[in-house]
Coordinates of C-alpha atoms in Angstrom, one line a residue:
Chain X
D290 CA 114.1 90.0 106.2
S291 CA 116.0 92.7 103.6
G292 CA 117.2 89.8 101.6
V293 CA 121.0 90.8 102.0
T294 CA 122.9 88.2 103.6
Q295 CA 126.3 88.7 105.5
T296 CA 128.3 86.0 107.4
P297 CA 129.8 85.9 109.7
K298 CA 127.8 87.6 112.3
H299 CA 130.2 88.1 114.8
L300 CA 133.9 87.7 114.2
I301 CA 136.7 88.0 117.1
T302 CA 140.2 88.2 116.1
A303 CA 143.5 89.7 117.4
T304 CA 145.6 92.6 116.3
G305 CA 147.7 92.1 113.1
Q306 CA 145.3 89.3 111.5
R307 CA 143.3 89.5 108.5
V308 CA 139.8 88.7 108.0
T309 CA 137.3 88.1 105.2
L310 CA 133.7 89.7 105.4
R311 CA 131.2 88.1 103.1
C312 CA 127.9 89.5 101.7
S313 CA 125.4 88.2 99.2
P314 CA 123.1 91.1 97.6
R315 CA 119.5 90.8 97.1
S316 CA 118.3 89.1 94.0
G317 CA 118.3 91.2 91.0
D318 CA 120.2 93.9 92.9
L319 CA 123.6 94.8 90.9
S320 CA 125.4 97.1 93.5
V321 CA 126.8 96.4 96.7
Y322 CA 128.0 98.9 99.1
W323 CA 130.2 98.6 102.5
Y324 CA 129.7 100.5 105.3
Q325 CA 131.5 100.6 108.9
Q326 CA 129.5 101.6 111.9
S327 CA 131.5 102.8 115.1
L328 CA 130.5 104.6 118.3
D329 CA 133.1 107.5 117.6
Q330 CA 132.5 107.8 113.7
G331 CA 129.2 106.6 113.0
L332 CA 128.0 105.1 109.8
Q333 CA 130.8 105.5 107.3
F334 CA 130.8 104.9 103.5
L335 CA 133.7 102.7 102.5
I336 CA 133.3 101.3 99.0
Q337 CA 130.7 100.5 96.3
Y338 CA 130.9 97.8 93.5
Y339 CA 128.6 97.8 90.8
N340 CA 128.4 94.6 88.4
G341 CA 131.7 93.6 89.6
E342 CA 133.4 96.9 89.1
E343 CA 134.4 99.2 91.9
R344 CA 132.4 102.4 91.5
A345 CA 133.1 104.6 94.4
K346 CA 135.4 104.7 97.2
G347 CA 134.9 106.0 100.4
N348 CA 136.7 106.5 103.7
I349 CA 138.3 103.1 103.2
L350 CA 141.7 102.4 104.4
E351 CA 144.5 101.0 102.5
R352 CA 144.6 97.9 104.6
F353 CA 141.3 97.2 103.6
S354 CA 140.0 96.0 99.9
A355 CA 136.9 94.7 98.4
Q356 CA 135.8 92.9 95.6
Q357 CA 132.5 91.9 93.8
F358 CA 132.5 88.6 92.1
P359 CA 130.7 87.4 88.7
D360 CA 127.7 85.9 91.1
L361 CA 127.4 89.5 92.6
H362 CA 128.3 88.3 96.0
S363 CA 131.1 90.6 97.6
E364 CA 133.8 90.2 100.0
L365 CA 135.7 92.9 102.1
N366 CA 139.2 92.0 103.1
L367 CA 140.7 93.5 106.4
S368 CA 144.5 93.1 107.0
S369 CA 146.7 94.1 109.7
L370 CA 144.1 94.7 112.0
E371 CA 144.1 97.0 114.6
L372 CA 142.0 97.7 117.7
G373 CA 140.3 100.8 116.5
D374 CA 138.9 98.3 113.5
S375 CA 136.6 97.1 115.7
A376 CA 133.2 98.0 114.4
L377 CA 130.0 96.6 112.8
Y378 CA 130.5 96.3 109.1
F379 CA 127.3 96.5 107.1
C380 CA 126.7 95.6 103.6
A381 CA 124.1 97.2 101.3
S382 CA 122.6 96.4 98.1
S383 CA 120.5 98.3 95.7
V384 CA 119.3 97.6 92.1
T385 CA 121.4 99.8 89.9
G386 CA 123.7 102.1 92.5
R387 CA 123.1 104.8 89.7
T388 CA 122.7 108.5 91.1
A389 CA 118.8 108.5 91.2
T390 CA 118.0 110.0 94.4
N391 CA 115.1 107.4 95.4
E392 CA 117.4 104.4 94.9
K393 CA 117.1 103.0 98.3
L394 CA 119.4 100.8 99.9
F395 CA 118.8 97.4 101.7
F396 CA 121.0 96.5 104.5
G397 CA 122.4 93.1 105.7
S398 CA 122.4 92.5 109.4
G399 CA 126.3 93.6 109.8
T400 CA 129.1 91.8 111.0
Q401 CA 130.4 92.6 114.2
L402 CA 134.0 92.5 114.1
S403 CA 136.2 92.8 117.7
V404 CA 139.9 93.0 117.3
L405 CA 141.7 92.1 120.6
Chain G
A143 CA 130.8 120.1 106.5
Q144 CA 128.2 118.0 108.4
K145 CA 125.4 117.4 106.0
I146 CA 122.8 115.6 108.1
T147 CA 122.2 116.4 111.7
Q148 CA 120.3 115.0 114.2
T149 CA 120.4 117.2 117.5
Q150 CA 118.3 114.6 119.6
P151 CA 120.8 112.1 121.0
G152 CA 117.6 110.0 122.7
M153 CA 114.0 110.5 123.0
F154 CA 111.7 109.2 125.4
V155 CA 107.9 108.4 124.6
Q156 CA 104.9 106.8 126.1
E157 CA 103.4 103.9 124.4
K158 CA 100.6 105.2 122.0
E159 CA 101.8 108.4 121.8
A160 CA 103.2 110.2 118.9
V161 CA 106.6 111.3 118.6
T162 CA 109.0 113.5 116.1
L163 CA 112.7 113.0 115.7
D164 CA 114.4 115.9 114.1
C165 CA 116.7 116.2 111.2
T166 CA 118.4 119.0 109.3
Y167 CA 120.2 118.6 106.5
D168 CA 122.8 121.0 104.3
T169 CA 123.1 120.8 100.5
S170 CA 123.0 123.1 97.6
D171 CA 121.9 120.7 95.2
P172 CA 118.2 121.0 94.0
S173 CA 117.7 117.3 93.9
Y174 CA 118.3 115.2 96.4
G175 CA 116.6 112.3 98.8
L176 CA 116.0 111.9 102.3
F177 CA 115.9 108.6 103.8
W178 CA 114.9 107.4 107.3
Y179 CA 116.5 104.0 108.6
K180 CA 115.7 102.5 111.8
Q181 CA 118.4 100.0 113.6
P182 CA 116.9 98.0 116.5
S183 CA 119.1 96.6 119.2
S184 CA 119.3 93.2 116.9
G185 CA 121.5 95.5 114.7
E186 CA 120.2 95.7 111.1
M187 CA 119.3 98.7 109.3
I188 CA 115.8 98.9 108.2
F189 CA 114.5 101.3 105.5
L190 CA 111.6 103.0 107.0
I191 CA 110.6 106.2 104.6
Y192 CA 111.8 108.3 101.7
Q193 CA 111.3 111.6 100.4
G194 CA 112.5 113.5 97.3
S195 CA 113.1 116.9 97.0
Y196 CA 110.6 117.9 94.3
D197 CA 107.9 115.6 96.2
Q198 CA 105.0 117.9 96.4
Q199 CA 103.4 116.1 99.5
N200 CA 105.1 114.9 102.5
A201 CA 105.7 110.8 102.4
T202 CA 103.9 108.6 104.5
E203 CA 104.4 104.8 105.2
G204 CA 101.7 103.3 107.8
R205 CA 102.5 104.9 111.2
Y206 CA 105.5 107.1 109.9
S207 CA 105.4 110.3 107.9
L208 CA 107.8 112.8 107.2
N209 CA 107.4 116.5 107.8
F210 CA 109.3 117.7 105.2
Q211 CA 110.2 121.5 105.2
K212 CA 112.2 122.4 102.2
A213 CA 112.9 126.0 103.0
R214 CA 114.0 125.2 106.6
K215 CA 116.1 122.0 105.3
S216 CA 114.1 119.6 107.7
A217 CA 113.1 116.4 107.4
N218 CA 111.5 115.2 110.7
L219 CA 110.3 111.7 111.0
V220 CA 106.9 111.4 112.9
I221 CA 105.8 107.9 114.6
S222 CA 102.3 108.1 115.7
A223 CA 100.9 105.6 118.2
S224 CA 104.2 104.5 119.2
Q225 CA 104.7 100.8 120.1
L226 CA 107.3 98.9 122.6
G227 CA 108.8 97.7 119.5
D228 CA 109.7 101.2 118.0
S229 CA 112.2 101.3 120.4
A230 CA 115.5 101.7 118.4
M231 CA 118.3 103.9 116.9
Y232 CA 116.8 105.7 114.1
F233 CA 119.2 107.5 111.3
C234 CA 118.3 110.1 109.0
A235 CA 120.3 109.9 105.7
M236 CA 120.5 112.0 102.4
R237 CA 121.7 111.5 98.9
E238 CA 122.4 114.3 96.6
G239 CA 121.3 113.7 92.8
S240 CA 122.7 116.6 90.6
G241 CA 126.2 115.7 90.2
T242 CA 127.8 113.1 87.8
G243 CA 129.0 109.9 89.2
F244 CA 128.1 108.1 92.4
Q245 CA 126.4 110.0 95.0
K246 CA 126.8 108.1 98.4
L247 CA 124.2 108.3 101.2
V248 CA 125.6 109.9 103.9
F249 CA 124.1 109.3 107.7
G250 CA 123.5 111.4 110.6
T251 CA 124.6 110.6 114.1
G252 CA 121.4 108.9 114.9
T253 CA 118.6 109.4 117.7
R254 CA 117.9 106.6 120.1
L255 CA 114.3 106.4 120.9
L256 CA 112.8 104.5 124.1
V257 CA 109.2 103.7 124.1
S258 CA 107.7 103.2 127.6
P259 CA 104.8 101.2 128.6

């Protein structure tokens, strides 16, 4: 158990809908990351938050947004969903999120999103 | 440009044998870190081992070791005495360290390992 909690584990929805994925980081970790894993794109970095503030953006669509709350949990909001958004969405956390090369990411078990 | 290359889509090994999963990387940054993660069929990503670019010795964690060849830019994962529970996807990842600001962890495409009895 990595200590990172993601809910829900599975989500099935229709095109055009909006969903919210939730992540609680490991106790003491200040940074939260969101990754998308799909068969054709592999593991893609979406966005990082550090202590409530957005730190970095990756390949995140404008239809997607995220935030990190004062209690450090994070939510990823996906709207106007398309079939291609079906993927496994991971949340990860780390202690600081600084550039230190050895800072490990601890991953949650992911939310499997299916858009029908 | 692809920064992390895993050329083996799939590997087979018999239980109790050793197996090497290949990973090559591309960077001009002298400071970087290399990671291996395991993803079993249940889906979670499990950290296995880390190697820093300035580390003098190859990293080891139990049955996992990293064959780090800096000049060849390779960081192969060696699993000794394979077990059935080692069947999973294995991802190599890299973070560069010298730039200012955030440096993301970049993943390879993975290698699926199947361990047979």
